[in-house]
Coordinates of N, CA, C and O and ligand atoms in Angstrom, one line a residue:
M1 N 141.4 127.6 65.8 CA 142.2 128.7 65.4 C 143.1 129.3 66.6 O 142.5 129.5 67.7
M2 N 144.4 129.5 66.5 CA 145.2 130.0 67.3 C 145.4 131.5 67.3 O 145.7 131.9 66.0
R3 N 145.6 132.3 68.4 CA 145.7 133.7 68.2 C 146.7 134.2 69.5 O 146.5 133.7 70.6
V4 N 147.6 135.0 69.0 CA 148.8 135.5 69.9 C 148.5 137.0 70.2 O 148.0 137.7 69.4
G5 N 148.6 137.2 71.5 CA 148.6 138.7 71.8 C 149.8 139.1 72.8 O 150.4 138.3 73.4
I6 N 150.3 140.5 72.7 CA 151.2 140.8 73.5 C 150.8 141.8 74.5 O 149.8 142.6 74.1
G7 N 151.4 142.0 75.6 CA 151.2 143.0 76.5 C 152.4 143.7 77.1 O 153.2 143.1 77.4
Y8 N 152.3 145.0 77.5 CA 153.6 145.6 78.1 C 152.9 146.7 79.0 O 151.8 147.5 78.7
D9 N 153.6 147.0 80.1 CA 153.2 147.9 81.0 C 154.4 148.4 81.9 O 155.4 147.7 82.1
V10 N 154.2 149.7 82.4 CA 155.3 150.2 83.3 C 154.5 151.1 84.3 O 153.5 151.6 84.1
H11 N 154.9 150.8 85.6 CA 154.4 151.8 86.6 C 155.7 152.2 87.3 O 156.6 151.7 87.7
R12 N 155.3 153.6 87.9 CA 156.5 154.2 88.7 C 156.5 153.6 90.1 O 155.5 153.3 90.8
L13 N 157.8 153.4 90.7 CA 158.1 153.0 92.0 C 158.2 154.2 92.9 O 158.8 155.3 92.7
V14 N 157.4 154.2 94.0 CA 157.4 155.3 95.0 C 157.1 154.8 96.4 O 156.8 153.7 96.5
P15 N 157.6 155.6 97.3 CA 157.4 155.2 98.7 C 155.9 155.2 99.1 O 155.1 155.7 98.3
K16 N 155.6 154.6 100.1 CA 154.1 154.5 100.7 C 153.1 153.9 99.8 O 152.0 154.4 99.8
R17 N 153.6 152.9 99.0 CA 152.6 152.3 98.2 C 153.1 150.7 98.4 O 154.2 150.4 98.6
K18 N 152.1 149.8 98.3 CA 152.2 148.4 98.3 C 153.0 148.0 97.0 O 152.5 148.7 96.0
L19 N 153.7 147.0 97.1 CA 154.4 146.5 95.9 C 153.6 145.0 95.6 O 153.7 144.2 96.3
I20 N 152.7 145.2 94.6 CA 151.9 144.0 94.3 C 152.1 143.6 92.9 O 152.2 144.3 91.9
L21 N 152.7 142.2 92.6 CA 153.0 141.8 91.3 C 152.5 140.4 91.3 O 152.5 139.5 92.2
G22 N 151.6 140.1 90.1 CA 150.9 139.0 90.0 C 150.0 138.5 91.1 O 149.8 137.3 91.3
G23 N 149.5 139.5 91.6 CA 148.5 139.5 92.7 C 149.0 139.0 94.1 O 148.4 138.9 95.1
V24 N 150.4 139.2 94.1 CA 151.2 138.9 95.4 C 151.8 140.1 95.9 O 152.5 140.8 95.2
E25 N 151.5 140.3 97.3 CA 152.2 141.4 98.0 C 153.7 141.0 98.3 O 154.0 140.1 98.9
I26 N 154.5 142.0 97.9 CA 156.1 141.7 97.9 C 156.5 142.6 99.0 O 156.3 143.9 98.9
S27 N 157.4 142.1 99.8 CA 157.9 143.0 101.0 C 159.0 143.8 100.3 O 159.9 143.3 99.8
H28 N 158.9 145.3 100.4 CA 159.8 146.1 99.7 C 159.6 147.5 100.1 O 158.4 147.8 100.6
H29 N 160.6 148.3 100.2 CA 160.4 149.8 100.7 C 159.6 150.7 99.9 O 159.3 151.8 100.1
L30 N 159.4 150.2 98.5 CA 158.9 151.0 97.4 C 157.7 150.3 96.9 O 157.8 148.9 97.0
G31 N 156.7 150.9 96.4 CA 155.6 150.2 95.8 C 155.2 150.9 94.5 O 155.8 151.8 94.2
L32 N 154.2 150.2 93.8 CA 154.0 150.9 92.4 C 152.8 151.9 92.6 O 151.9 151.5 93.1
L33 N 153.0 153.0 91.8 CA 151.8 154.0 91.8 C 151.0 153.8 90.6 O 151.4 153.5 89.4
G34 N 149.7 153.9 90.9 CA 148.8 153.7 89.8 C 147.3 154.0 90.4 O 147.2 154.1 91.4
H35 N 146.3 153.9 89.4 CA 144.8 154.3 90.0 C 144.3 153.1 90.7 O 143.8 153.2 91.6
S36 N 144.7 152.0 90.0 CA 144.4 150.6 90.9 C 145.4 150.2 91.8 O 146.1 151.0 92.2
D37 N 145.4 149.0 92.0 CA 146.7 148.5 92.8 C 148.0 148.5 92.0 O 149.1 148.2 92.7
A38 N 147.9 148.9 90.8 CA 149.2 149.0 90.1 C 150.1 148.0 89.7 O 151.2 147.8 89.7
D39 N 149.3 146.7 89.7 CA 150.1 145.3 89.5 C 150.3 145.3 88.0 O 149.6 145.0 87.2
V40 N 151.7 145.7 87.7 CA 152.1 145.9 86.6 C 152.1 144.6 85.6 O 151.9 144.5 84.4
L41 N 152.4 143.6 86.3 CA 152.4 142.1 85.6 C 150.9 141.7 85.3 O 150.9 141.3 84.2
T42 N 150.2 141.9 86.2 CA 148.9 141.5 85.9 C 148.3 142.2 84.8 O 147.5 141.8 83.8
H43 N 148.7 143.7 84.7 CA 148.1 144.5 83.5 C 148.7 144.1 82.2 O 148.0 144.2 81.2
A44 N 150.0 143.7 82.2 CA 150.6 143.3 81.1 C 150.0 142.0 80.5 O 149.6 141.8 79.3
I45 N 149.5 141.1 81.5 CA 148.9 139.8 81.2 C 147.5 140.1 80.5 O 147.0 139.5 79.6
I46 N 146.8 141.0 81.2 CA 145.4 141.5 80.7 C 145.6 141.9 79.2 O 144.7 141.5 78.4
D47 N 146.5 142.8 78.9 CA 146.6 143.4 77.8 C 147.1 142.4 76.6 O 146.5 142.2 75.5
A48 N 147.7 141.4 77.0 CA 148.1 140.2 76.1 C 146.9 139.3 75.9 O 146.7 139.1 74.7
I49 N 146.2 139.0 76.8 CA 144.9 138.3 76.5 C 143.8 139.1 75.7 O 143.3 138.5 74.7
L50 N 143.7 140.3 76.1 CA 142.8 141.2 75.2 C 143.4 141.3 73.8 O 142.5 141.1 72.9
G51 N 144.6 141.4 73.7 CA 145.1 141.7 72.4 C 145.0 140.3 71.5 O 144.8 140.6 70.3
A52 N 145.3 139.1 72.0 CA 145.1 138.1 71.3 C 143.5 137.8 70.8 O 143.4 137.3 69.6
A53 N 142.6 138.3 71.4 CA 141.2 138.4 71.1 C 140.8 139.6 70.3 O 139.6 139.7 70.0
A54 N 141.8 140.5 70.3 CA 141.5 141.8 69.4 C 140.3 142.5 70.2 O 139.4 142.9 69.5
L55 N 140.3 142.6 71.5 CA 139.3 143.2 72.3 C 139.6 144.4 73.0 O 139.1 144.7 74.1
G56 N 140.6 145.2 72.3 CA 141.0 146.5 73.1 C 142.0 146.1 74.1 O 142.8 145.2 74.0
D57 N 142.2 147.1 75.1 CA 143.1 147.0 76.0 C 142.7 147.4 77.5 O 141.3 147.6 77.5
I58 N 143.3 147.2 78.3 CA 143.0 147.4 79.8 C 142.2 148.9 80.2 O 141.3 148.8 80.8
G59 N 142.8 149.9 79.3 CA 142.2 151.2 79.6 C 140.7 151.3 79.0 O 140.0 152.1 79.5
T60 N 140.6 150.5 77.8 CA 139.1 150.7 77.2 C 138.0 149.9 78.2 O 137.0 150.3 78.3
H61 N 138.5 148.8 78.9 CA 137.7 148.1 79.7 C 137.6 148.6 81.1 O 136.4 148.6 81.8
F62 N 138.7 149.2 81.7 CA 138.6 149.6 83.2 C 139.3 151.1 83.0 O 140.5 151.1 83.5
P63 N 138.7 152.1 82.6 CA 139.3 153.4 82.5 C 139.7 154.0 83.8 O 139.1 153.8 84.9
D64 N 140.9 154.6 84.0 CA 141.5 155.1 85.1 C 140.9 156.3 85.5 O 141.3 157.0 86.6
T65 N 140.0 156.7 84.7 CA 139.2 157.9 85.2 C 137.9 157.5 86.1 O 137.2 158.3 86.5
D66 N 137.8 156.2 86.1 CA 136.6 155.6 86.8 C 136.9 155.5 88.3 O 137.6 154.7 88.5
A67 N 136.1 156.3 89.2 CA 136.5 156.3 90.4 C 136.2 154.9 91.1 O 136.7 154.4 92.2
R68 N 135.4 153.9 90.5 CA 135.1 152.5 90.8 C 136.5 151.9 91.0 O 136.4 150.8 91.7
Y69 N 137.3 152.2 90.3 CA 138.5 151.2 90.0 C 139.7 151.8 90.9 O 140.7 151.2 91.0
E70 N 139.5 152.8 91.6 CA 140.6 153.3 92.6 C 140.9 152.3 93.4 O 140.1 151.8 94.4
G71 N 142.2 151.9 93.5 CA 142.8 151.1 94.6 C 142.3 149.7 94.4 O 142.5 148.7 95.2
M72 N 141.8 149.3 93.1 CA 141.2 148.0 92.9 C 142.2 147.0 92.8 O 143.4 147.2 92.2
D73 N 141.9 145.8 93.3 CA 142.7 144.6 93.1 C 142.8 144.2 91.6 O 141.7 143.9 91.1
S74 N 143.9 144.2 91.0 CA 143.8 144.0 89.5 C 143.5 142.6 89.2 O 143.2 142.3 88.0
L75 N 143.5 141.6 90.2 CA 143.1 140.3 89.9 C 141.4 140.2 89.5 O 141.0 139.5 88.8
V76 N 140.8 141.1 89.9 CA 139.4 141.4 89.7 C 139.2 141.6 88.2 O 138.4 141.2 87.6
F77 N 140.2 142.5 87.7 CA 140.2 142.9 86.1 C 140.6 141.6 85.4 O 139.7 141.3 84.3
L78 N 141.5 141.0 85.9 CA 142.0 139.7 85.3 C 140.9 138.7 85.2 O 140.6 138.0 84.0
R79 N 140.2 138.4 86.3 CA 139.0 137.4 86.2 C 137.9 137.9 85.3 O 137.3 137.1 84.6
D80 N 137.7 139.2 85.3 CA 136.6 139.7 84.5 C 137.0 139.5 83.0 O 136.3 139.0 82.2
I81 N 138.2 139.6 82.7 CA 138.7 139.5 81.1 C 138.7 138.2 80.8 O 138.4 137.9 79.5
A82 N 139.0 137.3 81.7 CA 139.1 135.9 81.4 C 137.7 135.3 81.0 O 137.4 134.5 80.1
A83 N 136.7 135.8 81.8 CA 135.2 135.6 81.5 C 134.9 136.2 80.2 O 134.2 135.5 79.4
K84 N 135.3 137.3 79.9 CA 134.9 138.0 78.7 C 135.4 137.3 77.5 O 134.6 137.0 76.6
I85 N 136.7 136.9 77.5 CA 137.1 136.2 76.2 C 136.4 134.9 76.0 O 136.3 134.3 74.9
R86 N 136.1 134.2 77.1 CA 135.4 132.9 77.0 C 134.0 133.0 76.4 O 133.5 132.2 75.7
Q87 N 133.4 134.2 76.8 CA 131.9 134.5 76.2 C 132.3 134.7 74.5 O 131.2 134.4 73.9
F88 N 133.4 134.9 74.1 CA 133.7 135.0 72.8 C 134.2 133.7 72.1 O 134.6 133.6 71.0
G89 N 134.2 132.6 72.9 CA 134.5 131.2 72.6 C 136.1 131.0 72.5 O 136.5 129.9 72.2
Y90 N 136.7 131.9 73.4 CA 138.4 131.7 73.4 C 138.5 130.8 74.6 O 137.9 131.1 75.7
E91 N 139.7 130.0 74.6 CA 140.2 129.3 75.8 C 141.7 129.6 75.8 O 142.5 130.0 74.7
I92 N 142.3 129.9 76.9 CA 143.6 130.3 77.2 C 144.6 129.0 77.0 O 144.3 128.0 77.5
G93 N 145.5 129.0 75.9 CA 146.5 128.0 75.7 C 147.5 128.2 76.9 O 147.9 127.3 77.7
N94 N 148.2 129.3 76.7 CA 149.3 129.6 77.7 C 149.4 131.0 77.8 O 149.2 132.0 76.8
V95 N 150.1 131.4 78.8 CA 150.5 132.8 79.0 C 152.1 132.7 79.5 O 152.5 131.9 80.2
D96 N 152.8 133.8 79.0 CA 154.2 133.9 79.4 C 154.5 135.4 79.5 O 153.8 136.3 79.1
S97 N 155.5 135.6 80.6 CA 155.6 137.0 80.9 C 157.0 137.2 81.5 O 157.7 136.1 81.9
T98 N 157.6 138.4 81.5 CA 158.8 138.8 82.2 C 158.5 140.1 82.9 O 157.8 140.9 82.4
V99 N 158.9 140.1 84.1 CA 159.0 141.3 85.0 C 160.4 141.9 85.1 O 161.3 141.0 85.3
V100 N 160.7 143.0 84.7 CA 161.9 143.7 84.7 C 162.0 144.7 85.9 O 161.4 145.7 85.9
A101 N 162.7 144.2 87.0 CA 162.8 145.1 88.2 C 164.4 144.9 88.7 O 164.8 143.7 88.7
Q102 N 164.8 146.1 89.1 CA 166.2 146.2 89.6 C 166.2 145.3 91.0 O 167.1 144.6 91.4
R103 N 165.2 145.6 91.8 CA 165.1 145.1 93.2 C 163.6 145.0 93.4 O 162.8 145.9 92.8
P104 N 163.0 144.4 94.3 CA 163.7 143.1 95.1 C 164.0 142.0 94.3 O 163.4 142.0 93.0
K105 N 164.5 141.0 94.9 CA 164.6 139.7 94.0 C 163.3 139.0 94.1 O 162.7 138.9 95.1
L106 N 162.8 138.7 92.9 CA 161.4 138.2 92.7 C 161.3 136.7 92.7 O 160.3 136.1 92.9
A107 N 162.5 136.0 92.5 CA 162.5 134.5 92.4 C 161.6 133.8 93.5 O 160.8 132.9 93.2
P108 N 161.9 134.3 94.7 CA 161.1 133.5 95.9 C 159.6 133.6 95.6 O 158.8 132.8 96.2
Y109 N 159.1 134.6 95.0 CA 157.7 134.9 94.9 C 156.9 134.3 93.6 O 155.8 134.4 93.6
I110 N 157.8 133.8 92.7 CA 157.2 133.5 91.4 C 156.3 132.3 91.6 O 155.3 132.2 91.0
P111 N 156.5 131.3 92.4 CA 155.7 130.1 92.5 C 154.2 130.6 92.9 O 153.3 130.2 92.4
Q112 N 154.2 131.6 93.9 CA 152.9 132.0 94.4 C 152.2 132.9 93.5 O 151.0 132.9 93.3
M113 N 153.0 133.7 92.7 CA 152.5 134.5 91.5 C 151.7 133.6 90.6 O 150.6 133.8 90.1
R114 N 152.5 132.7 90.1 CA 152.0 131.7 89.1 C 150.7 130.8 89.7 O 149.7 130.8 88.9
A115 N 150.6 130.5 90.9 CA 149.4 129.9 91.3 C 148.2 130.8 91.4 O 147.3 130.4 91.2
T116 N 148.5 132.1 92.0 CA 147.6 133.0 91.9 C 146.9 133.3 90.8 O 145.7 133.5 90.5
L117 N 147.7 133.7 89.7 CA 147.4 134.1 88.4 C 146.6 132.8 87.7 O 145.5 133.0 87.2
A118 N 147.1 131.7 87.8 CA 146.5 130.4 87.3 C 145.1 130.3 87.7 O 144.1 130.1 87.1
Q119 N 145.0 130.4 89.1 CA 143.6 130.2 89.7 C 142.6 131.2 89.2 O 141.5 131.1 89.0
T120 N 143.1 132.6 89.2 CA 142.3 133.7 88.7 C 141.8 133.4 87.2 O 140.7 133.8 86.9
L121 N 142.7 132.9 86.4 CA 142.3 132.7 85.0 C 141.7 131.4 84.8 O 141.2 131.3 83.7
G122 N 141.6 130.6 85.7 CA 140.9 129.2 85.5 C 141.8 128.2 84.7 O 141.3 127.5 83.9
I123 N 143.0 128.4 84.7 CA 144.0 127.5 84.0 C 145.0 126.8 85.1 O 145.0 127.1 86.2
A124 N 145.7 125.9 84.5 CA 146.7 125.1 85.2 C 147.8 125.9 85.3 O 148.2 126.9 84.5
V125 N 148.6 125.7 86.5 CA 149.9 126.4 86.8 C 151.0 126.3 85.6 O 151.5 127.2 85.3
G126 N 150.8 125.1 85.0 CA 151.7 124.9 83.8 C 151.4 125.6 82.7 O 152.2 125.4 81.7
Q127 N 150.3 126.4 82.5 CA 150.1 127.1 81.4 C 150.5 128.7 81.6 O 150.2 129.6 80.8
I128 N 151.1 128.9 82.8 CA 151.7 130.3 83.0 C 153.1 130.3 83.4 O 153.3 129.8 84.3
G129 N 153.8 131.2 82.5 CA 155.3 131.3 82.9 C 155.4 132.8 83.3 O 154.8 133.7 82.9
I130 N 156.3 132.8 84.3 CA 156.9 134.1 84.9 C 158.3 134.1 84.9 O 158.7 133.2 85.8
K131 N 159.0 135.1 84.4 CA 160.3 135.2 84.5 C 160.5 136.6 85.2 O 159.8 137.6 84.8
A132 N 161.9 136.6 85.9 CA 162.2 138.0 86.4 C 163.6 138.3 86.0 O 164.5 137.4 85.9
T133 N 163.9 139.5 85.6 CA 165.2 139.9 85.2 C 165.4 141.4 85.8 O 164.5 142.0 86.1
T134 N 166.7 141.7 85.9 CA 167.0 143.2 86.1 C 167.4 143.9 84.7 O 167.3 143.3 83.6
S135 N 167.5 145.1 84.8 CA 168.0 145.8 83.6 C 169.5 146.3 83.8 O 169.9 147.4 83.3
E136 N 170.2 145.4 84.6 CA 171.6 145.8 84.8 C 172.0 147.2 85.2 O 173.1 147.8 84.9
G137 N 171.0 147.8 86.0 CA 171.3 149.0 86.6 C 171.1 150.3 85.5 O 171.4 151.3 86.1
L138 N 170.6 149.9 84.4 CA 170.5 150.9 83.4 C 169.1 151.4 83.4 O 168.0 150.6 83.5
G139 N 168.9 152.6 83.0 CA 167.6 153.3 82.6 C 166.6 153.4 83.9 O 167.1 153.3 85.1
I140 N 165.4 153.6 83.7 CA 164.4 153.7 84.6 C 164.2 152.5 85.6 O 163.9 152.7 86.6
V141 N 164.3 151.4 85.1 CA 164.3 150.2 85.9 C 165.6 150.2 86.7 O 165.4 149.9 88.0
G142 N 166.7 150.2 86.1 CA 167.8 150.2 86.8 C 168.1 151.1 88.1 O 168.6 150.8 89.0
E143 N 167.5 152.4 87.8 CA 167.7 153.4 88.8 C 166.4 153.2 89.8 O 166.3 154.1 90.6
E144 N 165.7 152.1 89.7 CA 164.6 152.0 90.6 C 163.4 153.0 90.5 O 162.9 153.3 91.7
K145 N 163.2 153.6 89.5 CA 162.2 154.5 89.3 C 161.0 153.9 88.8 O 159.9 154.3 88.9
A146 N 161.0 152.5 88.4 CA 159.8 151.9 87.7 C 160.1 150.4 87.7 O 161.2 150.0 87.8
I147 N 159.0 149.6 87.4 CA 159.0 148.2 87.2 C 158.2 148.1 85.9 O 157.2 148.6 85.6
V148 N 158.7 147.3 85.1 CA 158.1 147.1 83.8 C 157.7 145.5 83.6 O 158.4 144.6 84.3
A149 N 156.7 145.3 82.9 CA 156.3 143.8 82.6 C 155.9 143.7 81.2 O 155.3 144.6 80.5
Q150 N 156.2 142.6 80.5 CA 155.7 142.2 79.3 C 155.2 140.8 79.4 O 155.7 140.0 80.2
A151 N 154.2 140.6 78.5 CA 153.6 139.3 78.5 C 153.2 138.9 77.0 O 152.8 139.9 76.3
V152 N 153.0 137.7 76.9 CA 152.4 137.2 75.6 C 151.1 136.2 76.1 O 151.4 135.4 77.1
A153 N 150.2 136.1 75.2 CA 149.1 135.0 75.6 C 148.8 134.3 74.3 O 148.8 135.0 73.1
C154 N 148.6 133.1 74.3 CA 148.1 132.3 73.2 C 146.7 131.7 73.5 O 146.4 131.1 74.6
L155 N 145.7 132.1 72.6 CA 144.3 131.8 72.8 C 144.1 130.9 71.7 O 144.5 130.9 70.6
S156 N 143.0 129.8 72.0 CA 142.4 129.1 70.8 C 140.8 129.5 70.9 O 140.3 129.8 71.9
N157 N 140.5 129.3 69.6 CA 139.1 129.6 69.5 C 138.4 128.4 68.6 O 139.0 128.2 67.5
K158 N 137.5 127.7 69.2 CA 136.8 126.4 68.5 C 135.9 126.9 67.5 O 134.7 126.4 67.5
G159 N 136.2 128.0 66.7 CA 135.4 128.4 65.4 C 134.1 129.2 65.9 O 133.1 129.2 65.2
G160 N 134.1 129.8 67.2 CA 133.0 130.5 67.6 C 133.2 131.9 67.0 O 133.8 132.1 66.1
Q161 N 132.5 132.9 67.7 CA 132.5 134.3 67.2 C 133.9 134.9 67.2 O 134.7 134.5 68.2
T162 N 134.3 135.9 66.6 CA 135.6 136.4 66.8 C 135.3 138.0 67.1 O 134.4 138.5 66.8
Ligands
LIG4 MG1 149.0 149.5 84.5

């Protein structure tokens, strides 16, 4: 059985924070604000995977009111979620994603992001897509107030629990 999930996230861009996308630190004068490391791409992917398994969302698994998760590396969340869905009999078919950011240019970082996320999820690099686009200067992304990420995940379940 195949199951599809979607994920969406947005984080505010502010000074004096690191910019981490897909587990990779990106050189930029602004970073993303959040309780964890605010890795908006990893968060969208987590929600896509959880959504495909109908297992809630990132907030139900890792509440931002929990002090343990302050400044947390979001790859830890991703690894935990991948283990959780496997306990339910799911395997990841593929993940695809889009990051919407006005700046900086993300293309040079995409190979490293794919490698990092694939390794964390225990899948091949060929099973994860990442695209980057701008919003043509429009809205919160265009004004460089935020970065948005969207993801889809396809899971298969070999007839185990759901
Ligand atoms: Mg988030």
